[in-house]
Coordinates of C-alpha atoms in Angstrom, one line a residue:
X217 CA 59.7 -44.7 51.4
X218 CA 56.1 -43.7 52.6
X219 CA 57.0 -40.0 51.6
X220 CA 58.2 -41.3 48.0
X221 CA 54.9 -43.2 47.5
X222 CA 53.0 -40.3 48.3
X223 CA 54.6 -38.1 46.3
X224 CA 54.2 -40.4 43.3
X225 CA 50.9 -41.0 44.0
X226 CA 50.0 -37.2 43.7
X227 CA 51.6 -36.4 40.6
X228 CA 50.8 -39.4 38.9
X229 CA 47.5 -39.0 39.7
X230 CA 47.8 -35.2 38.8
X231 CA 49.0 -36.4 35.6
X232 CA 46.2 -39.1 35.2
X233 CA 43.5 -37.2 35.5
X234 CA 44.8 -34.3 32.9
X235 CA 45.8 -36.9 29.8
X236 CA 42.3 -38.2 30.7
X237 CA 40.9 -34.7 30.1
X238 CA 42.7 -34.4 27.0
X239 CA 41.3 -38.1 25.9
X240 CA 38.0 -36.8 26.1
X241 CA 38.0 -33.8 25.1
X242 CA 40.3 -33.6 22.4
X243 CA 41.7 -37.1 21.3
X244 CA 37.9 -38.5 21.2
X245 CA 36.9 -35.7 18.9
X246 CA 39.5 -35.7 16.9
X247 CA 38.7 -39.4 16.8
X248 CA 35.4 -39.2 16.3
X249 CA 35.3 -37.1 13.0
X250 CA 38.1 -39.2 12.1
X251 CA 35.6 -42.5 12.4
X252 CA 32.8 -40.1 10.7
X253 CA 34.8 -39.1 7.5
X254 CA 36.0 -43.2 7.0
X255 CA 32.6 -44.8 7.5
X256 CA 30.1 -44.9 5.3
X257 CA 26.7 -46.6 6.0
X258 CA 29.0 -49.2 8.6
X259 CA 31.4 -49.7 6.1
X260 CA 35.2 -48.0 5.7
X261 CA 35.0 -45.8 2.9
X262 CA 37.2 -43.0 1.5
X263 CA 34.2 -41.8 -0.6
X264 CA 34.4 -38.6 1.3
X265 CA 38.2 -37.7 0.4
X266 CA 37.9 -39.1 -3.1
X267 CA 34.5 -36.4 -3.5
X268 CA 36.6 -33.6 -2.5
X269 CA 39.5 -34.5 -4.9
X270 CA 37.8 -35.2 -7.5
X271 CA 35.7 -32.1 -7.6
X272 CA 37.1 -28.9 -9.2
X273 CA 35.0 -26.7 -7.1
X274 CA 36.1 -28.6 -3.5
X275 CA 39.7 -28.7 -4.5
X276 CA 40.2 -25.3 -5.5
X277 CA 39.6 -23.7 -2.0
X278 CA 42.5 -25.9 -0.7
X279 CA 44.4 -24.5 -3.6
X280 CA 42.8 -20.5 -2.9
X281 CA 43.8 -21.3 0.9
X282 CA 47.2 -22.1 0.4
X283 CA 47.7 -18.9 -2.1
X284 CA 46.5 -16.4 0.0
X285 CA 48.0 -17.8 2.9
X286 CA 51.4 -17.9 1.4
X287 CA 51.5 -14.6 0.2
X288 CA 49.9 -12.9 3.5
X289 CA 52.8 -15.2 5.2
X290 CA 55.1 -13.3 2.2
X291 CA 53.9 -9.7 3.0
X292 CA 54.1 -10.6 7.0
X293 CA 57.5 -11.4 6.6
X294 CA 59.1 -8.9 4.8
X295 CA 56.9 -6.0 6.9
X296 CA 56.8 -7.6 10.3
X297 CA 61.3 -8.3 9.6
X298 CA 61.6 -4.8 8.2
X299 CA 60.2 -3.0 10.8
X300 CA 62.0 -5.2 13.6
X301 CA 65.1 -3.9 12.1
X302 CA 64.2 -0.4 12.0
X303 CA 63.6 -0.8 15.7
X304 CA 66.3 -2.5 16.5
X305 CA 69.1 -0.4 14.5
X306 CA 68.3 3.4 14.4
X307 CA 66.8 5.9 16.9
X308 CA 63.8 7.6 15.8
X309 CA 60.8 9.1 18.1
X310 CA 57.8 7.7 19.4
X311 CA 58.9 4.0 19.8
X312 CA 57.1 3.0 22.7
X313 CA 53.5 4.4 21.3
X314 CA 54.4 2.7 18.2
X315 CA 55.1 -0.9 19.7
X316 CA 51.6 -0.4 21.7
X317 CA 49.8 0.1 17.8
X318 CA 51.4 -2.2 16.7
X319 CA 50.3 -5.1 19.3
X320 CA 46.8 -3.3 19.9
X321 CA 47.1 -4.2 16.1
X322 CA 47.6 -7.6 16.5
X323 CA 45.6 -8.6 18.9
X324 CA 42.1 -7.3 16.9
X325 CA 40.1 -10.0 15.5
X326 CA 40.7 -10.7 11.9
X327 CA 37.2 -10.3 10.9
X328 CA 36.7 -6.8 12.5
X329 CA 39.7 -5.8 10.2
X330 CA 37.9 -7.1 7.1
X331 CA 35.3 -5.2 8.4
X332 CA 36.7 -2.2 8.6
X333 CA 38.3 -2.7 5.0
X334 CA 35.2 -2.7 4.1
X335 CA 33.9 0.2 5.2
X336 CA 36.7 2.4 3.9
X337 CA 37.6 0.7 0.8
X338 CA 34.3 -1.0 -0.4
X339 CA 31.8 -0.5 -3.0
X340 CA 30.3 2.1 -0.7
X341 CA 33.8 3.0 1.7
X342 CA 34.6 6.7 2.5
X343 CA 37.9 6.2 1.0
X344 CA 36.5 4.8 -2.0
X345 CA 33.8 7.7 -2.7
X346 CA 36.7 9.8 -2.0
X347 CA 39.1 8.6 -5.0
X348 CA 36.3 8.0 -7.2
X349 CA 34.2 11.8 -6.9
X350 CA 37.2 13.5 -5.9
X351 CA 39.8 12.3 -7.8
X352 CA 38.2 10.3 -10.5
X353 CA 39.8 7.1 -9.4
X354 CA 37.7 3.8 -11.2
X355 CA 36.3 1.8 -8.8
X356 CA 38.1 -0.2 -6.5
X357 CA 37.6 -3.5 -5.4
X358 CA 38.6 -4.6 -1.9
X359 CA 37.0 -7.9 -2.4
X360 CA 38.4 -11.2 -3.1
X361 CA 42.3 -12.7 -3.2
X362 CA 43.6 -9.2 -2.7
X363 CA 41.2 -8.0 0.1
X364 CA 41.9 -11.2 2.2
X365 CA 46.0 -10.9 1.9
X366 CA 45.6 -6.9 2.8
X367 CA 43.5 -7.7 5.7
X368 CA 45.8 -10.9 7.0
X369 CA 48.9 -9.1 5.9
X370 CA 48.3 -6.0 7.9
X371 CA 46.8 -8.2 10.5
X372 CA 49.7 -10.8 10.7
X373 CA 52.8 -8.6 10.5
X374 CA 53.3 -7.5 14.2
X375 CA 53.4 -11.3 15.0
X376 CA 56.7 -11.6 12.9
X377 CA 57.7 -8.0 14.6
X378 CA 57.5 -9.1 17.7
X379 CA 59.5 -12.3 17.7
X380 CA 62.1 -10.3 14.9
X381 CA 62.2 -7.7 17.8
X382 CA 62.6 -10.8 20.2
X383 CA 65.3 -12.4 18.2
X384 CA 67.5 -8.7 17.4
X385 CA 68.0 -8.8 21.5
X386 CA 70.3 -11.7 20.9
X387 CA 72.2 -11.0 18.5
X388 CA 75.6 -9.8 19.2
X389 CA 76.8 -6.2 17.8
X390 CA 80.2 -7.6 17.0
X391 CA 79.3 -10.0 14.5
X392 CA 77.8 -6.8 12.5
X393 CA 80.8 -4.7 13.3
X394 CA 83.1 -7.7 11.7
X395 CA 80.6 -8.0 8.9
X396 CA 81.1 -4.9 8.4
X397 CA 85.2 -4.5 8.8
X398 CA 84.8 -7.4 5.9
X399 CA 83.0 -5.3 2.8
X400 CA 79.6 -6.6 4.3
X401 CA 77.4 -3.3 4.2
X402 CA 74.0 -2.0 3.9
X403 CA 71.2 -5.1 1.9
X404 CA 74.2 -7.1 1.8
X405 CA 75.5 -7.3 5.5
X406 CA 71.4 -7.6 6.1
X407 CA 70.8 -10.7 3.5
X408 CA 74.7 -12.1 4.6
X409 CA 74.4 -11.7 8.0
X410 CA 71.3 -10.9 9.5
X411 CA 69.4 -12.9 7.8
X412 CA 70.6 -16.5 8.8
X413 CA 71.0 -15.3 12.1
X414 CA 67.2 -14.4 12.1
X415 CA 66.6 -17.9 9.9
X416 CA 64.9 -20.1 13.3
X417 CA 62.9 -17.0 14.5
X418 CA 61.2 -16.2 11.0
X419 CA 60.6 -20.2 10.4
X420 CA 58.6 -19.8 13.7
X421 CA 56.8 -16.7 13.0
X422 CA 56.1 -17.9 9.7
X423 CA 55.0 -21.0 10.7
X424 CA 52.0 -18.5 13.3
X425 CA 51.5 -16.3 10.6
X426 CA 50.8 -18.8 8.1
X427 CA 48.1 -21.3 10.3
X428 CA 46.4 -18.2 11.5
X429 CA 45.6 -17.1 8.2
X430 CA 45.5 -20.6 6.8
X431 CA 42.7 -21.4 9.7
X432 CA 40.6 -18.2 9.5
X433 CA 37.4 -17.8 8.0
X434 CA 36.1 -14.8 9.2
X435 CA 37.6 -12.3 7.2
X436 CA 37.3 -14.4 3.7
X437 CA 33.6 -14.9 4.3
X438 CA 33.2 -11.2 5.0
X439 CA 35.2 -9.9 2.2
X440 CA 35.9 -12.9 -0.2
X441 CA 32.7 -12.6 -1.7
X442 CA 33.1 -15.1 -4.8
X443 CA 36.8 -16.5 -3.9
X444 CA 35.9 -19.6 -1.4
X445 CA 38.6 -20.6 1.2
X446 CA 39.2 -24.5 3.0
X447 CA 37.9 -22.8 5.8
X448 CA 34.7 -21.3 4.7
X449 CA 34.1 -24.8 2.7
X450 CA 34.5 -26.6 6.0
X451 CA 32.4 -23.9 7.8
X452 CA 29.1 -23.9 5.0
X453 CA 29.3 -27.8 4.5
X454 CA 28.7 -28.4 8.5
X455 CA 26.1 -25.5 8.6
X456 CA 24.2 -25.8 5.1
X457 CA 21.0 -24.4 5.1
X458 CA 19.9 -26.4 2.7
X459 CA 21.1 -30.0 5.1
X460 CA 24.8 -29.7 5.8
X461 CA 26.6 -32.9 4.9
X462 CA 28.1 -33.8 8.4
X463 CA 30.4 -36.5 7.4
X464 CA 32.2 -34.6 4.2
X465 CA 32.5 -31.4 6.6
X466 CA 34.5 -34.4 8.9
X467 CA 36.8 -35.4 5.9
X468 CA 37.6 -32.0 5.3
X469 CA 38.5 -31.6 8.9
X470 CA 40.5 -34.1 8.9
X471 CA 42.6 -32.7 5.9
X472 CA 42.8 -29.4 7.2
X473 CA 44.5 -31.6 10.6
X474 CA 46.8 -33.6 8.5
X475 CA 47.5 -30.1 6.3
X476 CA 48.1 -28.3 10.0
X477 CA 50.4 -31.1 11.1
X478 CA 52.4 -31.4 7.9
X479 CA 53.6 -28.0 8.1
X480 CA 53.6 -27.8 11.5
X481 CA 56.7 -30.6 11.2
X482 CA 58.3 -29.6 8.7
X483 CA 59.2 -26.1 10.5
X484 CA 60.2 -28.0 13.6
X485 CA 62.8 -30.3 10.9
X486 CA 63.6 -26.3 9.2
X487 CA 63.8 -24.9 12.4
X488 CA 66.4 -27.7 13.9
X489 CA 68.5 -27.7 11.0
X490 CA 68.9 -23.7 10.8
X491 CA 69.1 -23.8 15.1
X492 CA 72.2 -22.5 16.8
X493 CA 72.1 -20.4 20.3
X494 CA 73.3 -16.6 20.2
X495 CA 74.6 -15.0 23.6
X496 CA 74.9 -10.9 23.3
X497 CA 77.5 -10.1 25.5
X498 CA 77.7 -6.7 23.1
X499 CA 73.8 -6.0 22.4
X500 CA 73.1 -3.8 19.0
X501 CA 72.4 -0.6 20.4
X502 CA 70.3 1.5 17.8
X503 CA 72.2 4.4 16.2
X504 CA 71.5 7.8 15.2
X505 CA 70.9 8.6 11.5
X506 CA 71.3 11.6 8.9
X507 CA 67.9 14.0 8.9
X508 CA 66.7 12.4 5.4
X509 CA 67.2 8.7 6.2
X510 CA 65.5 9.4 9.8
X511 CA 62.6 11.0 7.7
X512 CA 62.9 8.2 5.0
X513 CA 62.7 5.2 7.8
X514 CA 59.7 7.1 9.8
X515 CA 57.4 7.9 6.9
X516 CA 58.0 4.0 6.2
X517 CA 57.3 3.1 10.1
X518 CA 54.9 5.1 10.8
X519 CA 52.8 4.7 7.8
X520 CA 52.6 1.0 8.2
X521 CA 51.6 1.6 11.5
X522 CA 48.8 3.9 10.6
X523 CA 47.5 1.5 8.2
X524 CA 47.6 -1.0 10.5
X525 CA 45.3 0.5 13.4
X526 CA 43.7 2.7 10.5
X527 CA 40.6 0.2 10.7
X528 CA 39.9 0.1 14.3
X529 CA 40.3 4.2 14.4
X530 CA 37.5 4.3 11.5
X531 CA 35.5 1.9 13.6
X532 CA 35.6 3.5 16.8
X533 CA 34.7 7.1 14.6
X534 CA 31.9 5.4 13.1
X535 CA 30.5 3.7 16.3
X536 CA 29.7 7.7 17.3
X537 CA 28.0 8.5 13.8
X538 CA 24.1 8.4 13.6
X539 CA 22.8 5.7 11.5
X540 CA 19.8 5.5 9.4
X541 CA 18.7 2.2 8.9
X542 CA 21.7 0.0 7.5
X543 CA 23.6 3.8 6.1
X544 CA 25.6 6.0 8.3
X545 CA 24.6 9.5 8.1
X546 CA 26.1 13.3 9.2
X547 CA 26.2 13.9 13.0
X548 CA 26.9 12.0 16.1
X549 CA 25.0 10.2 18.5
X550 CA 25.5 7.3 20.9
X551 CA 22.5 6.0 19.8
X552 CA 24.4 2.3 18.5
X553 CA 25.9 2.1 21.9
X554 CA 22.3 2.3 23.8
X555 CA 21.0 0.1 20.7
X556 CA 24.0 -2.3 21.1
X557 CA 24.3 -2.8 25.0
X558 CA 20.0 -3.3 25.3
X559 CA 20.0 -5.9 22.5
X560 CA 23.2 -7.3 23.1
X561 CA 24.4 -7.1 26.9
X562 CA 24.2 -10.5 27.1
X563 CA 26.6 -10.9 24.4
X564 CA 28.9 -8.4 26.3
X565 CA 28.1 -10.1 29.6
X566 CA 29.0 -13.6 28.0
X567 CA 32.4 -12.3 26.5
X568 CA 33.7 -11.7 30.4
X569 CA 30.9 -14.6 31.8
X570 CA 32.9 -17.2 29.4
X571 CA 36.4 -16.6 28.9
X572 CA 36.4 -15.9 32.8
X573 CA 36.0 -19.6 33.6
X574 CA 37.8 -20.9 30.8
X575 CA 40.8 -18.9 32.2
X576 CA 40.0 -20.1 35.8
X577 CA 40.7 -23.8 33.9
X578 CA 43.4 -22.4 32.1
X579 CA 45.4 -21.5 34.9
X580 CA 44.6 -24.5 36.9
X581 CA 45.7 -26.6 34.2
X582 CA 48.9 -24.6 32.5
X583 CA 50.1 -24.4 36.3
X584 CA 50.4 -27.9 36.6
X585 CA 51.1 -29.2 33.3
X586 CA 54.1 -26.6 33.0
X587 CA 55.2 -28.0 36.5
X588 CA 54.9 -31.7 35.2
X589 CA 56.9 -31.2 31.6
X590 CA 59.4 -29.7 33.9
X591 CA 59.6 -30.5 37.1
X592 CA 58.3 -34.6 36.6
X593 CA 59.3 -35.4 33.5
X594 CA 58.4 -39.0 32.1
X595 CA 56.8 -40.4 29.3
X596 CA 53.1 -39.6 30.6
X597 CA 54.1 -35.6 31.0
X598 CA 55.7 -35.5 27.7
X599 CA 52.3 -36.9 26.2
X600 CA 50.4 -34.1 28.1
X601 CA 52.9 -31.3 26.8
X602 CA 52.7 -32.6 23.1
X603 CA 48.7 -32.7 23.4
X604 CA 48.8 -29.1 24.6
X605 CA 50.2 -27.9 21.2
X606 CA 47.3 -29.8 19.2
X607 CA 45.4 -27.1 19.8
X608 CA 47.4 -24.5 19.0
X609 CA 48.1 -25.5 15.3
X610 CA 44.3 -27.4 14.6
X611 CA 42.0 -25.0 13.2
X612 CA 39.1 -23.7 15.4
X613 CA 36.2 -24.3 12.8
X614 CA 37.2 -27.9 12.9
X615 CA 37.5 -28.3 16.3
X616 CA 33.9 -26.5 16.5
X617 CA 32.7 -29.6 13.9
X618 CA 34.6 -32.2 16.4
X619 CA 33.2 -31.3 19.7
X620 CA 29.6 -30.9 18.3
X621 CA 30.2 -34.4 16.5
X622 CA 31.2 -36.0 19.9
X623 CA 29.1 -34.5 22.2
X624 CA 25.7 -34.3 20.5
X625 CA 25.2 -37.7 18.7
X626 CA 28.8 -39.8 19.2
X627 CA 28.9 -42.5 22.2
X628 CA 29.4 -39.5 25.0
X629 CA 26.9 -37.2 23.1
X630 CA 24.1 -39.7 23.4
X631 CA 25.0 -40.1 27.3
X632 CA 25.7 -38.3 30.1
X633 CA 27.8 -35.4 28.5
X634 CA 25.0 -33.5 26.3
X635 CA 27.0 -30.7 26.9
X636 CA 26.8 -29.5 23.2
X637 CA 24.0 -25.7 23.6
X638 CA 25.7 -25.1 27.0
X639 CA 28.2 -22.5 28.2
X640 CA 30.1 -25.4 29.6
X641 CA 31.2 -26.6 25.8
X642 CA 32.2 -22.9 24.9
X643 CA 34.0 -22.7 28.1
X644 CA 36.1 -26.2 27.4
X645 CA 36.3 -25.5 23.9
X646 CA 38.5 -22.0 24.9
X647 CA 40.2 -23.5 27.9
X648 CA 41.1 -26.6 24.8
X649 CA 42.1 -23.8 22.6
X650 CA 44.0 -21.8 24.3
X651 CA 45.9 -23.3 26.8
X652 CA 49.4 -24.0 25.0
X653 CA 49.7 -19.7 25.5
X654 CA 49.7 -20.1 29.1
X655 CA 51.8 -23.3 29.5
X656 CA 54.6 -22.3 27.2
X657 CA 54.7 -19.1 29.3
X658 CA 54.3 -21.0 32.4
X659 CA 56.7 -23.3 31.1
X660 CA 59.4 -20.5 30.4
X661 CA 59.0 -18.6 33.9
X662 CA 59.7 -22.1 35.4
X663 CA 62.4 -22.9 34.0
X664 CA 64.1 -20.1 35.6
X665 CA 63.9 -21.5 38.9
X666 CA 66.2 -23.2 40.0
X667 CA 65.4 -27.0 41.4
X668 CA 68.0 -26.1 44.2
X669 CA 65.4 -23.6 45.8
X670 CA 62.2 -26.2 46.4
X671 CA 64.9 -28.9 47.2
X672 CA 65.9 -26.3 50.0
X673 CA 62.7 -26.6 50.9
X674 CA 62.2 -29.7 51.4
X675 CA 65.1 -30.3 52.8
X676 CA 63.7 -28.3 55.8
X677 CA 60.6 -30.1 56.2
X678 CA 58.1 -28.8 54.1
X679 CA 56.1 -31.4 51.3
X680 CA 56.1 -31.8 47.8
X681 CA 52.8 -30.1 47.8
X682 CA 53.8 -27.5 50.0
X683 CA 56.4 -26.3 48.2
X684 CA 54.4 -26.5 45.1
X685 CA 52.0 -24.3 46.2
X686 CA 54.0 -22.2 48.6
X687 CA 57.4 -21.5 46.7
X688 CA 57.1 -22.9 43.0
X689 CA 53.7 -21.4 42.0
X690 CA 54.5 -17.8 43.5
X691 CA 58.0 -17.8 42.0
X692 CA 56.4 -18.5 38.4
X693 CA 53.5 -16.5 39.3
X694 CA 54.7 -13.5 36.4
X695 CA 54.7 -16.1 34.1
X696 CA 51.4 -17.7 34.5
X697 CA 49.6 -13.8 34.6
X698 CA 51.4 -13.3 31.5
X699 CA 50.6 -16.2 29.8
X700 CA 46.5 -15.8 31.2
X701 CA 46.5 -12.1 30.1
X702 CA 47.6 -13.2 26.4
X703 CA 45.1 -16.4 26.6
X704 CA 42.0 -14.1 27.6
X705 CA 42.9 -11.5 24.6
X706 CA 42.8 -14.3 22.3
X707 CA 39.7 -15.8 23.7
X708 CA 37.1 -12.8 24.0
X709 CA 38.3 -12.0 20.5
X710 CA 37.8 -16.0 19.6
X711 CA 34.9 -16.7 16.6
X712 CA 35.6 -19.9 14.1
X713 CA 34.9 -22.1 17.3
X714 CA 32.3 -19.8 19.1
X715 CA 30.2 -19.6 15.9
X716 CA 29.2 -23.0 15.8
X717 CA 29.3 -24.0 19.4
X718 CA 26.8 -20.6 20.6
X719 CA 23.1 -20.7 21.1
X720 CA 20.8 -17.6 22.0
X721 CA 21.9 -17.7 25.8
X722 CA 25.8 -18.0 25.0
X723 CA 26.4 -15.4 22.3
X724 CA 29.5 -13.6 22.7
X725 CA 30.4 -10.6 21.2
X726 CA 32.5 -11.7 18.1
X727 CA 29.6 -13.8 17.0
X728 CA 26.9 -10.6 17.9
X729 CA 29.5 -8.6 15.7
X730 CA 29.7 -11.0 12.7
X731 CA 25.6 -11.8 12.6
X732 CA 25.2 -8.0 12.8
X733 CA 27.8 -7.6 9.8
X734 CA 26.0 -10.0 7.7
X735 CA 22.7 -8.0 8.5
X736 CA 23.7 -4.8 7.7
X737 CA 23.6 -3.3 11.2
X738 CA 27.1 -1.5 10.9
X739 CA 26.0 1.0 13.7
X740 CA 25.5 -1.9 16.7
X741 CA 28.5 -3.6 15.2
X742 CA 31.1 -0.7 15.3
X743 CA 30.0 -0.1 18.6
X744 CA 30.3 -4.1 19.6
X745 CA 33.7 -3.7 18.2
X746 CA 34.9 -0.7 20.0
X747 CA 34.1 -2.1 23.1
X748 CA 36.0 -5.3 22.2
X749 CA 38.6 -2.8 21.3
X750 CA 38.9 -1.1 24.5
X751 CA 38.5 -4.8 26.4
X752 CA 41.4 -5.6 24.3
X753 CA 43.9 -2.6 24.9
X754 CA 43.3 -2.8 28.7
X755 CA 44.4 -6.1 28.6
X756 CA 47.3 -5.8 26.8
X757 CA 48.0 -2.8 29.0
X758 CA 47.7 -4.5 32.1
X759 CA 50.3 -7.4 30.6
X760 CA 52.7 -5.0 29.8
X761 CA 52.4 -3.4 33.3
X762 CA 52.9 -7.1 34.9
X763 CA 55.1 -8.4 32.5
X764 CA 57.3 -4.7 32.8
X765 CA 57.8 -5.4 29.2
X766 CA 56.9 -2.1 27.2
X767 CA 57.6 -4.3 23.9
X768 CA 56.3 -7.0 24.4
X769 CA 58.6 -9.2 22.2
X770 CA 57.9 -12.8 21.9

């Protein structure tokens, strides 16, 4: 009885003490721009909301957000799908170096792509000098609607790839062999068959695709010029130079949350109706092909591909150029690199400084919250897992606006947690952000250990505690790694919540990229960027080594 208490005690207070972490560090704020964008002057009010409606020129960047975010989600789709089934149904070379592109691809921050665009296809791009003095092209314009779906687009698809490629592993080769024995060939066997076998997967990767572009505001604010997003709304209202109206930048927050959740619910409802489990006893086992349909399929593969990684190859070339001034000019020198790491180490020193202890809090915290939604499993644990995903689907920028709302003037702001300026908020506000990666893969490793094993355990002595620590957290050890490998990629490359929660002594280097961008210093970025670049790829590298998953499907 004793041992029972004990054992109750611990994990209930375990659990305790992490819903209170989430009550005050994301409920509150959420809570507190909530209290912000429904008050006016003491009084409830939907002023706010009713301003934004009844504007033309507020509404129409919800309207802009949801059309480029639909058709990048579109163009994601039918690329990402497309390519999964190349992969998955025909042998071609140069797989494995492809899949690696195409998650290096992936994994880039959105704004460094529109970056890139820029410098090959803007007013002033090599590739645009090119078509226009060479071949007499008119001028092209990169910016605007089209520029942001071409930069989310080729940034988006390997997110639908790799849970396609994910999804193609369980799907038996029989049912395509008795499609097949039944007239269902070639498109039609693929929109018959495949298709509605695939339905749950792309309603998930749609769902990712369409909140990361949905919540971005990096790229449209680099290369949107005149075509205003929700996000760059939110973003200039809370920032205005000219006195940023803190309480409308709240109401738009709070739309962009109820937007967020909305959709995020109805592809849970989309995703259950379509649901049904697949076992491959037979996997599909990719086939050889005629020598002009292998050609066809590869100049398709491999040209995406190129596109795809086509900006960060231009960046890391340029990085080497010499620059005058703002203009790159003929010859090489590492001139940007010594320029970028003695006015910006500390960036670079922040980016590892940061993300290092918000991954320390990461693991900590994914450890035992995957442990408690499994393993202890009551009504307080399944509040702490459905808190986890808050994050995950609430865009950064407004969870920037909420933790500088609630912890520079709101009741814990005026107090003892002035933590708003500090590293500590840029380290909470990653840990907050991006913790559902490492509890869902947490979650997953666990729940392929069997309860028999710690019960053995136990059975010969050793605590709850023990076992835990000893036998539990070792056995889903793969999965936690994993999941902290894919969390730190996402965080050194983090900037919608980083650019309003940063000072001069906590720049990173996504913000030192996207304030050199704005001033014209394309040298010191593009060598910033590389060396995000190369931070990136050894991550990823060093998951796929631990994970022993060259393809990294989802």
């Amino acid at each position: 009885m004793k041992s029972d208490r004990q054992r109750l005690t611990i994990w209930t207070g375990a659990s305790g003490i992490i819903f209170l972490l989430y009550a005050i560090f994301l409920i509150y704020p959420i809570v507190t721009i909530l209290g912000q964008a429904l008050f006016l002057k003491g009084s409830f009010s939907l002023h706010h909301f009713a301003l934004f409606f009844s504007k033309p020129y507020y509404f129409s960047t919800l309207v802009n957000s949801f059309k480029v975010s639909l058709t990048a989600t579109l163009f994601s789709l039918v690329i990402g799908t497309s390519l999964a089934y190349f992969f998955a149904m025909y042998q071609f070379k140069g797989k494995k170096w492809l899949q690696i592109a195409i998650i290096i691809a992936s994994m880039s921050a959105p704004f460094v792509g529109a970056y890139s665009w820029i410098l090959l296809l803007g007013r002033s791009g090599v590739i645009t000098k090119f078509l226009m003095n060479s071949l007499h092209f008119p001028q092209i314009n990169i910016y605007g609607f089209w520029g942001i779906v071409l930069v989310f687009s080729l940034q988006l698809f390997p997110l639908v790839f790799l849970y396609v490629s994910g999804a193609f592993k369980s799907i038996d080769h029989s049912i395509l062999e008795a499609a097949e024995s039944m007239g269902a060939t070639g498109l039609k066997r693929v929109f018959k068959v495949l298709l509605p076998l695939l339905m749950p997967t792309l309603l998930a990767a749609a769902l990712l695709v369409f909140m990361r572009a949905f919540a971005d505001f990096g790229t449209p604010m680099l290369i949107g010029e005149g075509y205003r997003t929700f996000p760059v709304l939110v973003y200039t209202e809370f920032v205005s130079e000219v006195g940023g109206n803190a309480a409308f930048a709240s109401a738009l927050a709070i739309i962009s949350i109820l937007i967020a959740l909305t959709i995020f619910f109805l592809q849970g409802y989309l995703a259950r109706r379509f649901s049904f489990s697949m076992n491959a006893l037979h996997p599909i086992q990719a086939k050889q092909v005629t020598k002009g349909k292998r050609i066809a399929i590869c100049s398709y593969v491999y040209g995406i591909v190129f596109l795809s990684i086509l900006p960060q190859i231009y960046l890391i070339y340029t990085s080497f150029l010499k620059t005058s001034g703002m203009v790159f000019v003929p010859g090489y020198s590492l001139h940007s690199y010594e320029e970028a790491y003695r006015r910006m180490g500390s960036a670079i020193f922040n980016t590892i400084r940061i993300p290092l202890m918000a991954l320390a809090v990461v693991v900590v915290l994914a450890t035992l919250i995957a442990y408690l939604a499994v393993r202890r499993r009551n009504p307080l644990t399944t509040a702490i897992d459905s808190l986890s995903m808050v994050p995950y689907i609430v865009p950064g920028t407004v969870l920037g606006i909420a933790f500088i709302s609630s912890f520079n003037t709101g009741i814990l702001g005026s107090g003892f947690m002035m933590i708003t300026g500090t590293a500590t908020i840029m380290v909470i506000s990653l840990a907050i952000r991006r913790l559902p990666y490492t509890i869902r893969s947490s979650v997953a490793a666990l729940g392929q250990v069997s309860p028999s094993i710690e019960e053995a355990a136990e059975s010969l002595g050793s605590s709850r505690v023990n076992t835990f620590l000893k036998i539990t957290v070792p056995m889903m050890l793969s999965g936690i790694i994993s999941g902290a490998i894919l969390s730190w990629v996402t965080m050194i490359s983090e900037l919608s919540t980083s650019i309003l929660l940063y000072n001069i002594h906590t720049k990173t280097m996504t913000v030192a990229i996207y304030t050199e961008v704005i001033r014209g210093n394309y040298g010191i970025a593009a060598a910033l960027s590389t060396t995000l670049t190369a931070m990136t790829v050894a991550s990823l590298l060093l998951f796929m080594k631990i994970s022993k998953n060259e393809q990294m499907t989802l």
